[in-house]
Amino acid sequence: MIYDELGSADGRALFDAMDSALGARENPLMLVISTQAADDFAPMSQLIDYGLQLKGGDIRDSAFHLTLYSAPEDSDPWSRKAWRAANPALGDFRSLADVERLAKQAQRMPARENAFRNLILNQRVAAEARFMDQAAWRACAGESEIPTGCSRLCRPRSWCHPRPERLGDSLPGRCRRVSCEAILLAARRSARAQ
């Protein structure tokens, strides 16, 4: 049994029905071929995560195998190296010219970048545009807070206080890291002001 493009499925009903039907066969085999789904709760994402646990040695399951071609999250999405990591048939039956065309469009239209990352680089990102990309979101991880009186972002992950001398030792220099929640709050305030 072959399920193509499970990553685009709205739910898991068909996958579960097909999977449970395997018991009617003597030597059942199910093959799933797909790009990654956009979110962690999609059936395709759960299968990939399960396969990664197998590869990592966390669990054992001789009835399951994962082959995953994906560009690393920190790779340059516009490099042929990243394209080849996710598309081993690039230049063979996967057209290099088409991937170049899609990359150029994604560079010129930022709203298409996530779709390019998901569908061409096989990265788990929502295809629609977001306020902040995954790499920026992860870079914001931390427990720090906006010091009282800070009012603007002065460099990535840092806020400036208009009068840092009033904060004494609570700030190294003029800036201090803040959490993503604070960045999102500031973005909402900024959007309302515009």
Short mmCIF file of N, CA and C in Angstrom, two decimals:
data_model
loop_
_atom_site.label_atom_id
_atom_site.label_comp_id
_atom_site.label_asym_id
_atom_site.label_seq_id
_atom_site.Cartn_x
_atom_site.Cartn_y
_atom_site.Cartn_z
N MET A 1 0.84 -1.15 0.00
CA MET A 1 0.00 0.00 0.00
C MET A 1 0.91 1.24 0.00
N ILE A 2 0.57 2.23 -0.81
CA ILE A 2 1.36 3.47 -0.91
C ILE A 2 0.47 4.66 -0.59
N TYR A 3 0.95 5.49 0.31
CA TYR A 3 0.25 6.75 0.63
C TYR A 3 1.19 7.87 0.20
N ASP A 4 0.78 8.62 -0.82
CA ASP A 4 1.61 9.70 -1.34
C ASP A 4 1.12 11.03 -0.78
N GLU A 5 2.05 11.86 -0.35
CA GLU A 5 1.79 13.21 0.17
C GLU A 5 0.94 13.22 1.44
N LEU A 6 1.30 12.37 2.39
CA LEU A 6 0.64 12.37 3.70
C LEU A 6 0.83 13.71 4.41
N GLY A 7 1.93 14.40 4.11
CA GLY A 7 2.20 15.70 4.74
C GLY A 7 1.14 16.74 4.42
N SER A 8 0.38 16.54 3.36
CA SER A 8 -0.67 17.49 2.98
C SER A 8 -2.04 17.09 3.51
N ALA A 9 -2.13 15.94 4.17
CA ALA A 9 -3.42 15.46 4.66
C ALA A 9 -3.96 16.34 5.78
N ASP A 10 -5.26 16.57 5.77
CA ASP A 10 -5.90 17.38 6.81
C ASP A 10 -6.00 16.66 8.14
N GLY A 11 -6.07 15.35 8.10
CA GLY A 11 -6.21 14.58 9.33
C GLY A 11 -5.59 13.21 9.16
N ARG A 12 -5.85 12.35 10.12
CA ARG A 12 -5.23 11.04 10.09
C ARG A 12 -6.19 9.90 9.81
N ALA A 13 -7.46 10.19 9.53
CA ALA A 13 -8.46 9.14 9.36
C ALA A 13 -8.09 8.16 8.24
N LEU A 14 -7.72 8.66 7.06
CA LEU A 14 -7.37 7.78 5.94
C LEU A 14 -6.10 6.98 6.26
N PHE A 15 -5.10 7.65 6.81
CA PHE A 15 -3.87 6.95 7.17
C PHE A 15 -4.15 5.83 8.17
N ASP A 16 -4.91 6.12 9.20
CA ASP A 16 -5.22 5.10 10.21
C ASP A 16 -6.01 3.94 9.61
N ALA A 17 -6.95 4.24 8.70
CA ALA A 17 -7.72 3.18 8.06
C ALA A 17 -6.81 2.30 7.20
N MET A 18 -5.91 2.92 6.46
CA MET A 18 -4.98 2.15 5.62
C MET A 18 -4.03 1.32 6.49
N ASP A 19 -3.54 1.93 7.56
CA ASP A 19 -2.61 1.24 8.45
C ASP A 19 -3.26 0.03 9.11
N SER A 20 -4.50 0.18 9.56
CA SER A 20 -5.18 -0.94 10.21
C SER A 20 -5.57 -2.03 9.21
N ALA A 21 -5.73 -1.68 7.94
CA ALA A 21 -6.07 -2.66 6.91
C ALA A 21 -4.89 -3.57 6.57
N LEU A 22 -3.70 -3.20 6.98
CA LEU A 22 -2.52 -4.03 6.69
C LEU A 22 -2.64 -5.42 7.32
N GLY A 23 -3.39 -5.53 8.39
CA GLY A 23 -3.55 -6.81 9.06
C GLY A 23 -4.26 -7.85 8.22
N ALA A 24 -4.88 -7.45 7.12
CA ALA A 24 -5.58 -8.38 6.23
C ALA A 24 -4.61 -9.06 5.25
N ARG A 25 -3.35 -8.67 5.28
CA ARG A 25 -2.35 -9.22 4.36
C ARG A 25 -1.35 -10.07 5.13
N GLU A 26 -0.79 -11.06 4.41
CA GLU A 26 0.19 -11.96 5.04
C GLU A 26 1.53 -11.27 5.27
N ASN A 27 2.02 -10.55 4.27
CA ASN A 27 3.28 -9.80 4.40
C ASN A 27 3.00 -8.35 4.07
N PRO A 28 2.39 -7.61 4.98
CA PRO A 28 1.97 -6.24 4.66
C PRO A 28 3.15 -5.28 4.55
N LEU A 29 2.97 -4.31 3.69
CA LEU A 29 3.96 -3.25 3.54
C LEU A 29 3.23 -1.96 3.21
N MET A 30 3.53 -0.94 3.95
CA MET A 30 2.96 0.38 3.66
C MET A 30 4.12 1.33 3.43
N LEU A 31 4.05 2.08 2.36
CA LEU A 31 5.09 3.04 2.00
C LEU A 31 4.46 4.43 1.98
N VAL A 32 5.05 5.34 2.74
CA VAL A 32 4.57 6.72 2.77
C VAL A 32 5.64 7.59 2.13
N ILE A 33 5.24 8.36 1.13
CA ILE A 33 6.15 9.26 0.41
C ILE A 33 5.58 10.66 0.56
N SER A 34 6.37 11.58 1.09
CA SER A 34 5.82 12.91 1.30
C SER A 34 6.89 13.91 1.69
N THR A 35 6.61 15.17 1.45
CA THR A 35 7.38 16.22 2.09
C THR A 35 6.85 16.34 3.51
N GLN A 36 7.59 17.04 4.34
CA GLN A 36 7.16 17.18 5.73
C GLN A 36 5.87 17.98 5.83
N ALA A 37 5.14 17.70 6.88
CA ALA A 37 3.94 18.48 7.18
C ALA A 37 4.35 19.80 7.81
N ALA A 38 3.42 20.71 7.86
CA ALA A 38 3.73 22.05 8.37
C ALA A 38 3.77 22.13 9.89
N ASP A 39 3.15 21.19 10.59
CA ASP A 39 3.14 21.30 12.05
C ASP A 39 3.48 19.97 12.71
N ASP A 40 3.82 20.04 13.97
CA ASP A 40 4.29 18.88 14.73
C ASP A 40 3.21 17.83 14.99
N PHE A 41 1.94 18.18 14.89
CA PHE A 41 0.87 17.27 15.25
C PHE A 41 0.29 16.51 14.05
N ALA A 42 0.76 16.84 12.85
CA ALA A 42 0.29 16.16 11.65
C ALA A 42 0.78 14.71 11.63
N PRO A 43 0.02 13.81 11.03
CA PRO A 43 0.44 12.41 10.99
C PRO A 43 1.85 12.22 10.40
N MET A 44 2.17 12.96 9.35
CA MET A 44 3.50 12.82 8.75
C MET A 44 4.59 13.24 9.73
N SER A 45 4.36 14.29 10.46
CA SER A 45 5.34 14.76 11.46
C SER A 45 5.53 13.71 12.54
N GLN A 46 4.44 13.08 12.95
CA GLN A 46 4.53 12.06 13.99
C GLN A 46 5.32 10.85 13.49
N LEU A 47 5.13 10.48 12.21
CA LEU A 47 5.90 9.38 11.66
C LEU A 47 7.39 9.72 11.59
N ILE A 48 7.70 10.94 11.17
CA ILE A 48 9.11 11.35 11.09
C ILE A 48 9.72 11.37 12.47
N ASP A 49 9.03 11.92 13.44
CA ASP A 49 9.56 11.97 14.80
C ASP A 49 9.79 10.56 15.35
N TYR A 50 8.87 9.66 15.05
CA TYR A 50 9.00 8.26 15.48
C TYR A 50 10.25 7.64 14.84
N GLY A 51 10.41 7.87 13.54
CA GLY A 51 11.58 7.36 12.83
C GLY A 51 12.89 7.93 13.36
N LEU A 52 12.88 9.19 13.73
CA LEU A 52 14.09 9.81 14.30
C LEU A 52 14.41 9.22 15.66
N GLN A 53 13.38 8.88 16.43
CA GLN A 53 13.61 8.20 17.71
C GLN A 53 14.23 6.82 17.47
N LEU A 54 13.78 6.13 16.44
CA LEU A 54 14.37 4.84 16.09
C LEU A 54 15.84 5.00 15.70
N LYS A 55 16.10 5.96 14.84
CA LYS A 55 17.48 6.20 14.40
C LYS A 55 18.38 6.61 15.55
N GLY A 56 17.82 7.33 16.52
CA GLY A 56 18.58 7.76 17.68
C GLY A 56 18.77 6.66 18.72
N GLY A 57 18.12 5.52 18.53
CA GLY A 57 18.25 4.41 19.46
C GLY A 57 17.36 4.52 20.68
N ASP A 58 16.44 5.47 20.68
CA ASP A 58 15.54 5.65 21.83
C ASP A 58 14.50 4.54 21.92
N ILE A 59 14.09 4.03 20.77
CA ILE A 59 13.09 2.95 20.72
C ILE A 59 13.51 1.94 19.65
N ARG A 60 12.88 0.77 19.69
CA ARG A 60 13.12 -0.27 18.69
C ARG A 60 11.78 -0.66 18.06
N ASP A 61 11.82 -0.81 16.74
CA ASP A 61 10.63 -1.25 16.02
C ASP A 61 11.10 -1.76 14.66
N SER A 62 11.21 -3.07 14.52
CA SER A 62 11.71 -3.66 13.28
C SER A 62 10.73 -3.53 12.12
N ALA A 63 9.50 -3.11 12.39
CA ALA A 63 8.49 -2.96 11.35
C ALA A 63 8.45 -1.55 10.77
N PHE A 64 9.37 -0.69 11.18
CA PHE A 64 9.33 0.71 10.76
C PHE A 64 10.70 1.13 10.25
N HIS A 65 10.72 1.91 9.16
CA HIS A 65 11.98 2.44 8.62
C HIS A 65 11.73 3.88 8.16
N LEU A 66 12.69 4.73 8.43
CA LEU A 66 12.62 6.13 7.97
C LEU A 66 13.81 6.43 7.08
N THR A 67 13.53 6.95 5.91
CA THR A 67 14.56 7.56 5.06
C THR A 67 14.11 9.00 4.90
N LEU A 68 14.92 9.92 5.36
CA LEU A 68 14.54 11.33 5.35
C LEU A 68 15.61 12.15 4.64
N TYR A 69 15.19 12.87 3.61
CA TYR A 69 16.06 13.81 2.92
C TYR A 69 15.53 15.20 3.24
N SER A 70 16.34 15.98 3.93
CA SER A 70 15.92 17.31 4.36
C SER A 70 17.14 18.20 4.49
N ALA A 71 17.01 19.46 4.13
CA ALA A 71 18.10 20.41 4.33
C ALA A 71 18.15 20.78 5.81
N PRO A 72 19.35 20.84 6.40
CA PRO A 72 19.44 21.25 7.81
C PRO A 72 18.80 22.63 8.01
N GLU A 73 18.18 22.82 9.17
CA GLU A 73 17.49 24.08 9.45
C GLU A 73 18.40 25.30 9.35
N ASP A 74 19.68 25.11 9.71
CA ASP A 74 20.60 26.25 9.71
C ASP A 74 21.31 26.43 8.36
N SER A 75 20.90 25.68 7.35
CA SER A 75 21.57 25.79 6.04
C SER A 75 21.06 27.02 5.29
N ASP A 76 21.86 27.46 4.33
CA ASP A 76 21.47 28.57 3.47
C ASP A 76 20.41 28.05 2.51
N PRO A 77 19.16 28.53 2.60
CA PRO A 77 18.11 27.96 1.76
C PRO A 77 18.30 28.23 0.27
N TRP A 78 19.20 29.11 -0.08
CA TRP A 78 19.40 29.47 -1.48
C TRP A 78 20.61 28.77 -2.08
N SER A 79 21.23 27.88 -1.32
CA SER A 79 22.42 27.18 -1.83
C SER A 79 22.04 25.84 -2.46
N ARG A 80 22.77 25.47 -3.50
CA ARG A 80 22.54 24.18 -4.13
C ARG A 80 22.84 23.03 -3.18
N LYS A 81 23.74 23.26 -2.25
CA LYS A 81 24.05 22.22 -1.26
C LYS A 81 22.80 21.87 -0.45
N ALA A 82 22.07 22.87 -0.01
CA ALA A 82 20.82 22.64 0.73
C ALA A 82 19.79 21.97 -0.15
N TRP A 83 19.69 22.40 -1.40
CA TRP A 83 18.73 21.81 -2.32
C TRP A 83 19.02 20.32 -2.52
N ARG A 84 20.31 19.99 -2.68
CA ARG A 84 20.70 18.59 -2.91
C ARG A 84 20.46 17.73 -1.67
N ALA A 85 20.65 18.31 -0.49
CA ALA A 85 20.42 17.54 0.74
C ALA A 85 18.98 17.04 0.82
N ALA A 86 18.05 17.85 0.33
CA ALA A 86 16.63 17.50 0.40
C ALA A 86 16.12 16.83 -0.88
N ASN A 87 16.89 16.91 -1.94
CA ASN A 87 16.45 16.39 -3.24
C ASN A 87 17.57 15.60 -3.89
N PRO A 88 17.78 14.36 -3.48
CA PRO A 88 18.90 13.59 -4.04
C PRO A 88 18.79 13.36 -5.55
N ALA A 89 17.61 13.52 -6.13
CA ALA A 89 17.44 13.35 -7.57
C ALA A 89 17.52 14.68 -8.32
N LEU A 90 18.03 15.72 -7.66
CA LEU A 90 18.13 17.04 -8.29
C LEU A 90 19.02 16.95 -9.53
N GLY A 91 18.49 17.42 -10.64
CA GLY A 91 19.22 17.36 -11.90
C GLY A 91 18.96 16.06 -12.66
N ASP A 92 18.31 15.11 -12.01
CA ASP A 92 17.93 13.86 -12.66
C ASP A 92 16.45 13.97 -13.01
N PHE A 93 15.55 13.41 -12.18
CA PHE A 93 14.14 13.59 -12.47
C PHE A 93 13.53 14.75 -11.70
N ARG A 94 14.30 15.39 -10.81
CA ARG A 94 13.87 16.63 -10.15
C ARG A 94 14.61 17.76 -10.84
N SER A 95 13.89 18.62 -11.51
CA SER A 95 14.47 19.66 -12.34
C SER A 95 15.21 20.72 -11.54
N LEU A 96 16.50 20.88 -11.82
CA LEU A 96 17.30 21.93 -11.19
C LEU A 96 16.78 23.31 -11.61
N ALA A 97 16.42 23.45 -12.87
CA ALA A 97 15.90 24.74 -13.36
C ALA A 97 14.63 25.14 -12.62
N ASP A 98 13.77 24.18 -12.32
CA ASP A 98 12.54 24.48 -11.60
C ASP A 98 12.83 24.89 -10.16
N VAL A 99 13.76 24.20 -9.51
CA VAL A 99 14.12 24.58 -8.13
C VAL A 99 14.75 25.97 -8.11
N GLU A 100 15.59 26.28 -9.10
CA GLU A 100 16.18 27.63 -9.20
C GLU A 100 15.08 28.67 -9.37
N ARG A 101 14.10 28.38 -10.22
CA ARG A 101 12.98 29.31 -10.44
C ARG A 101 12.21 29.56 -9.15
N LEU A 102 11.89 28.48 -8.44
CA LEU A 102 11.16 28.61 -7.18
C LEU A 102 11.97 29.35 -6.13
N ALA A 103 13.27 29.12 -6.09
CA ALA A 103 14.13 29.82 -5.13
C ALA A 103 14.16 31.32 -5.42
N LYS A 104 14.29 31.68 -6.69
CA LYS A 104 14.30 33.10 -7.05
C LYS A 104 12.99 33.78 -6.67
N GLN A 105 11.88 33.09 -6.92
CA GLN A 105 10.58 33.65 -6.54
C GLN A 105 10.47 33.81 -5.03
N ALA A 106 10.94 32.82 -4.30
CA ALA A 106 10.87 32.90 -2.83
C ALA A 106 11.76 34.01 -2.29
N GLN A 107 12.87 34.27 -2.94
CA GLN A 107 13.74 35.37 -2.51
C GLN A 107 13.10 36.72 -2.79
N ARG A 108 12.40 36.81 -3.89
CA ARG A 108 11.77 38.08 -4.29
C ARG A 108 10.44 38.32 -3.59
N MET A 109 9.78 37.22 -3.19
CA MET A 109 8.48 37.32 -2.51
C MET A 109 8.61 36.59 -1.17
N PRO A 110 8.98 37.30 -0.12
CA PRO A 110 9.20 36.66 1.18
C PRO A 110 8.06 35.77 1.66
N ALA A 111 6.84 36.06 1.25
CA ALA A 111 5.71 35.23 1.67
C ALA A 111 5.81 33.81 1.11
N ARG A 112 6.65 33.60 0.10
CA ARG A 112 6.80 32.27 -0.50
C ARG A 112 7.96 31.49 0.11
N GLU A 113 8.76 32.12 0.98
CA GLU A 113 9.93 31.44 1.53
C GLU A 113 9.55 30.20 2.34
N ASN A 114 8.53 30.28 3.17
CA ASN A 114 8.16 29.12 3.98
C ASN A 114 7.69 27.96 3.11
N ALA A 115 6.95 28.25 2.04
CA ALA A 115 6.52 27.18 1.12
C ALA A 115 7.75 26.55 0.47
N PHE A 116 8.73 27.36 0.09
CA PHE A 116 9.96 26.83 -0.50
C PHE A 116 10.69 25.94 0.50
N ARG A 117 10.80 26.41 1.73
CA ARG A 117 11.48 25.61 2.76
C ARG A 117 10.75 24.29 3.00
N ASN A 118 9.42 24.33 3.02
CA ASN A 118 8.64 23.13 3.29
C ASN A 118 8.65 22.17 2.10
N LEU A 119 8.36 22.66 0.93
CA LEU A 119 8.15 21.80 -0.23
C LEU A 119 9.42 21.45 -0.98
N ILE A 120 10.43 22.29 -0.95
CA ILE A 120 11.67 22.01 -1.68
C ILE A 120 12.78 21.54 -0.73
N LEU A 121 12.92 22.20 0.43
CA LEU A 121 13.97 21.82 1.37
C LEU A 121 13.50 20.75 2.36
N ASN A 122 12.22 20.43 2.32
CA ASN A 122 11.62 19.42 3.20
C ASN A 122 11.86 19.74 4.67
N GLN A 123 11.67 21.01 5.02
CA GLN A 123 11.79 21.44 6.41
C GLN A 123 10.39 21.60 6.98
N ARG A 124 10.24 21.34 8.25
CA ARG A 124 8.93 21.42 8.90
C ARG A 124 8.65 22.88 9.27
N VAL A 125 8.07 23.58 8.34
CA VAL A 125 7.66 24.97 8.58
C VAL A 125 6.29 25.16 7.97
N ALA A 126 5.48 25.97 8.58
CA ALA A 126 4.17 26.27 8.02
C ALA A 126 4.36 26.99 6.70
N ALA A 127 3.58 26.63 5.71
CA ALA A 127 3.75 27.19 4.38
C ALA A 127 3.30 28.65 4.29
N GLU A 128 2.44 29.08 5.22
CA GLU A 128 2.00 30.47 5.17
C GLU A 128 3.02 31.35 5.90
N ALA A 129 3.00 32.64 5.56
CA ALA A 129 3.95 33.58 6.17
C ALA A 129 3.63 33.75 7.66
N ARG A 130 4.65 33.94 8.45
CA ARG A 130 4.50 34.13 9.88
C ARG A 130 5.16 35.45 10.29
N PHE A 131 4.82 35.92 11.48
CA PHE A 131 5.44 37.12 12.02
C PHE A 131 6.94 36.92 12.17
N MET A 132 7.34 35.73 12.61
CA MET A 132 8.74 35.46 12.93
C MET A 132 9.06 34.04 12.46
N ASP A 133 10.21 33.86 11.76
CA ASP A 133 10.55 32.52 11.32
C ASP A 133 11.06 31.67 12.47
N GLN A 134 11.13 30.34 12.24
CA GLN A 134 11.49 29.41 13.32
C GLN A 134 12.86 29.69 13.91
N ALA A 135 13.84 30.01 13.06
CA ALA A 135 15.19 30.26 13.56
C ALA A 135 15.20 31.47 14.51
N ALA A 136 14.47 32.52 14.13
CA ALA A 136 14.41 33.71 14.99
C ALA A 136 13.68 33.38 16.30
N TRP A 137 12.62 32.60 16.21
CA TRP A 137 11.87 32.23 17.40
C TRP A 137 12.75 31.46 18.37
N ARG A 138 13.49 30.46 17.85
CA ARG A 138 14.37 29.67 18.72
C ARG A 138 15.48 30.52 19.32
N ALA A 139 15.95 31.50 18.57
CA ALA A 139 17.01 32.37 19.07
C ALA A 139 16.54 33.22 20.24
N CYS A 140 15.24 33.36 20.40
CA CYS A 140 14.69 34.17 21.48
C CYS A 140 14.54 33.41 22.79
N ALA A 141 14.82 32.13 22.78
CA ALA A 141 14.60 31.34 23.99
C ALA A 141 15.36 31.93 25.17
N GLY A 142 14.77 31.91 26.32
CA GLY A 142 15.44 32.43 27.51
C GLY A 142 14.44 32.88 28.54
N GLU A 143 14.94 33.21 29.70
CA GLU A 143 14.10 33.59 30.82
C GLU A 143 14.20 35.07 31.16
N SER A 144 14.92 35.83 30.36
CA SER A 144 15.13 37.23 30.72
C SER A 144 13.85 38.05 30.49
N GLU A 145 13.82 39.24 31.08
CA GLU A 145 12.66 40.12 30.99
C GLU A 145 13.10 41.50 30.55
N ILE A 146 12.12 42.30 30.15
CA ILE A 146 12.40 43.68 29.80
C ILE A 146 12.59 44.45 31.10
N PRO A 147 13.74 45.10 31.28
CA PRO A 147 13.91 45.90 32.49
C PRO A 147 12.90 47.04 32.51
N THR A 148 12.46 47.44 33.68
CA THR A 148 11.51 48.52 33.83
C THR A 148 12.01 49.75 33.11
N GLY A 149 11.17 50.32 32.28
CA GLY A 149 11.53 51.53 31.56
C GLY A 149 12.08 51.31 30.17
N CYS A 150 12.44 50.09 29.81
CA CYS A 150 12.97 49.84 28.47
C CYS A 150 11.87 50.04 27.45
N SER A 151 12.22 50.62 26.33
CA SER A 151 11.17 50.98 25.40
C SER A 151 11.41 50.59 23.95
N ARG A 152 12.61 50.18 23.58
CA ARG A 152 12.81 49.88 22.16
C ARG A 152 13.87 48.81 21.98
N LEU A 153 13.77 48.12 20.85
CA LEU A 153 14.73 47.09 20.49
C LEU A 153 15.96 47.77 19.91
N CYS A 154 17.15 47.52 20.46
CA CYS A 154 18.34 48.19 19.94
C CYS A 154 19.24 47.26 19.16
N ARG A 155 19.13 45.96 19.36
CA ARG A 155 19.85 44.97 18.56
C ARG A 155 19.13 43.65 18.80
N PRO A 156 19.36 42.64 17.96
CA PRO A 156 18.60 41.39 18.15
C PRO A 156 18.65 40.90 19.59
N ARG A 157 17.47 40.54 20.10
CA ARG A 157 17.28 39.98 21.45
C ARG A 157 17.61 40.97 22.56
N SER A 158 17.75 42.26 22.27
CA SER A 158 18.12 43.23 23.30
C SER A 158 17.22 44.46 23.26
N TRP A 159 16.97 44.99 24.43
CA TRP A 159 16.15 46.20 24.55
C TRP A 159 16.98 47.32 25.16
N CYS A 160 16.72 48.54 24.72
CA CYS A 160 17.44 49.69 25.26
C CYS A 160 16.55 50.47 26.22
N HIS A 161 17.15 50.86 27.28
CA HIS A 161 16.49 51.72 28.24
C HIS A 161 16.90 53.15 27.91
N PRO A 162 15.96 54.08 27.91
CA PRO A 162 16.31 55.46 27.54
C PRO A 162 17.32 56.08 28.51
N ARG A 163 17.36 55.61 29.76
CA ARG A 163 18.30 56.14 30.75
C ARG A 163 18.89 54.97 31.53
N PRO A 164 19.86 54.26 30.92
CA PRO A 164 20.41 53.06 31.54
C PRO A 164 21.06 53.32 32.90
N GLU A 165 21.48 54.54 33.14
CA GLU A 165 22.11 54.83 34.43
C GLU A 165 21.14 54.64 35.59
N ARG A 166 19.85 54.72 35.33
CA ARG A 166 18.84 54.54 36.38
C ARG A 166 18.69 53.07 36.79
N LEU A 167 19.20 52.17 35.95
CA LEU A 167 19.03 50.75 36.23
C LEU A 167 20.19 50.18 37.04
N GLY A 168 21.21 50.97 37.24
CA GLY A 168 22.36 50.50 38.02
C GLY A 168 23.00 49.28 37.41
N ASP A 169 23.20 48.23 38.20
CA ASP A 169 23.89 47.03 37.74
C ASP A 169 22.96 46.04 37.04
N SER A 170 21.71 46.38 36.89
CA SER A 170 20.78 45.41 36.30
C SER A 170 20.97 45.24 34.80
N LEU A 171 21.68 46.15 34.15
CA LEU A 171 21.94 46.01 32.72
C LEU A 171 23.45 46.03 32.43
N PRO A 172 23.94 45.11 31.62
CA PRO A 172 25.32 45.22 31.17
C PRO A 172 25.37 46.24 30.03
N GLY A 173 25.98 47.36 30.24
CA GLY A 173 25.98 48.41 29.22
C GLY A 173 24.59 48.99 29.09
N ARG A 174 24.12 49.11 27.85
CA ARG A 174 22.80 49.70 27.62
C ARG A 174 21.71 48.67 27.37
N CYS A 175 22.07 47.41 27.15
CA CYS A 175 21.06 46.46 26.70
C CYS A 175 20.97 45.21 27.56
N ARG A 176 19.84 44.51 27.38
CA ARG A 176 19.61 43.25 28.07
C ARG A 176 18.69 42.38 27.22
N ARG A 177 18.92 41.10 27.22
CA ARG A 177 18.09 40.17 26.45
C ARG A 177 16.68 40.13 27.01
N VAL A 178 15.74 39.83 26.10
CA VAL A 178 14.36 39.68 26.53
C VAL A 178 13.78 38.40 25.95
N SER A 179 12.65 37.99 26.48
CA SER A 179 12.00 36.77 25.99
C SER A 179 11.23 37.06 24.71
N CYS A 180 10.89 35.99 24.00
CA CYS A 180 10.08 36.14 22.78
C CYS A 180 8.72 36.73 23.08
N GLU A 181 8.16 36.41 24.23
CA GLU A 181 6.87 36.97 24.57
C GLU A 181 6.95 38.49 24.59
N ALA A 182 8.04 39.01 25.09
CA ALA A 182 8.21 40.47 25.13
C ALA A 182 8.36 41.04 23.73
N ILE A 183 9.05 40.32 22.86
CA ILE A 183 9.20 40.78 21.48
C ILE A 183 7.84 40.79 20.80
N LEU A 184 7.06 39.73 20.98
CA LEU A 184 5.73 39.68 20.37
C LEU A 184 4.82 40.78 20.92
N LEU A 185 4.89 41.02 22.21
CA LEU A 185 4.11 42.09 22.82
C LEU A 185 4.48 43.44 22.20
N ALA A 186 5.77 43.68 22.06
CA ALA A 186 6.22 44.94 21.45
C ALA A 186 5.78 45.03 20.00
N ALA A 187 5.80 43.92 19.27
CA ALA A 187 5.37 43.92 17.87
C ALA A 187 3.89 44.25 17.77
N ARG A 188 3.10 43.69 18.68
CA ARG A 188 1.66 43.99 18.69
C ARG A 188 1.42 45.47 18.97
N ARG A 189 2.16 46.00 19.94
CA ARG A 189 2.03 47.43 20.27
C ARG A 189 2.39 48.28 19.05
N SER A 190 3.48 47.90 18.38
CA SER A 190 3.94 48.63 17.21
C SER A 190 2.89 48.57 16.10
N ALA A 191 2.29 47.40 15.89
CA ALA A 191 1.29 47.25 14.85
C ALA A 191 0.06 48.10 15.14
N ARG A 192 -0.34 48.16 16.43
CA ARG A 192 -1.49 48.99 16.80
C ARG A 192 -1.20 50.47 16.58
N ALA A 193 0.05 50.86 16.78
CA ALA A 193 0.43 52.28 16.65
C ALA A 193 0.45 52.73 15.19
N GLN A 194 0.59 51.76 14.27
CA GLN A 194 0.70 52.15 12.85
C GLN A 194 -0.60 52.34 12.18
#
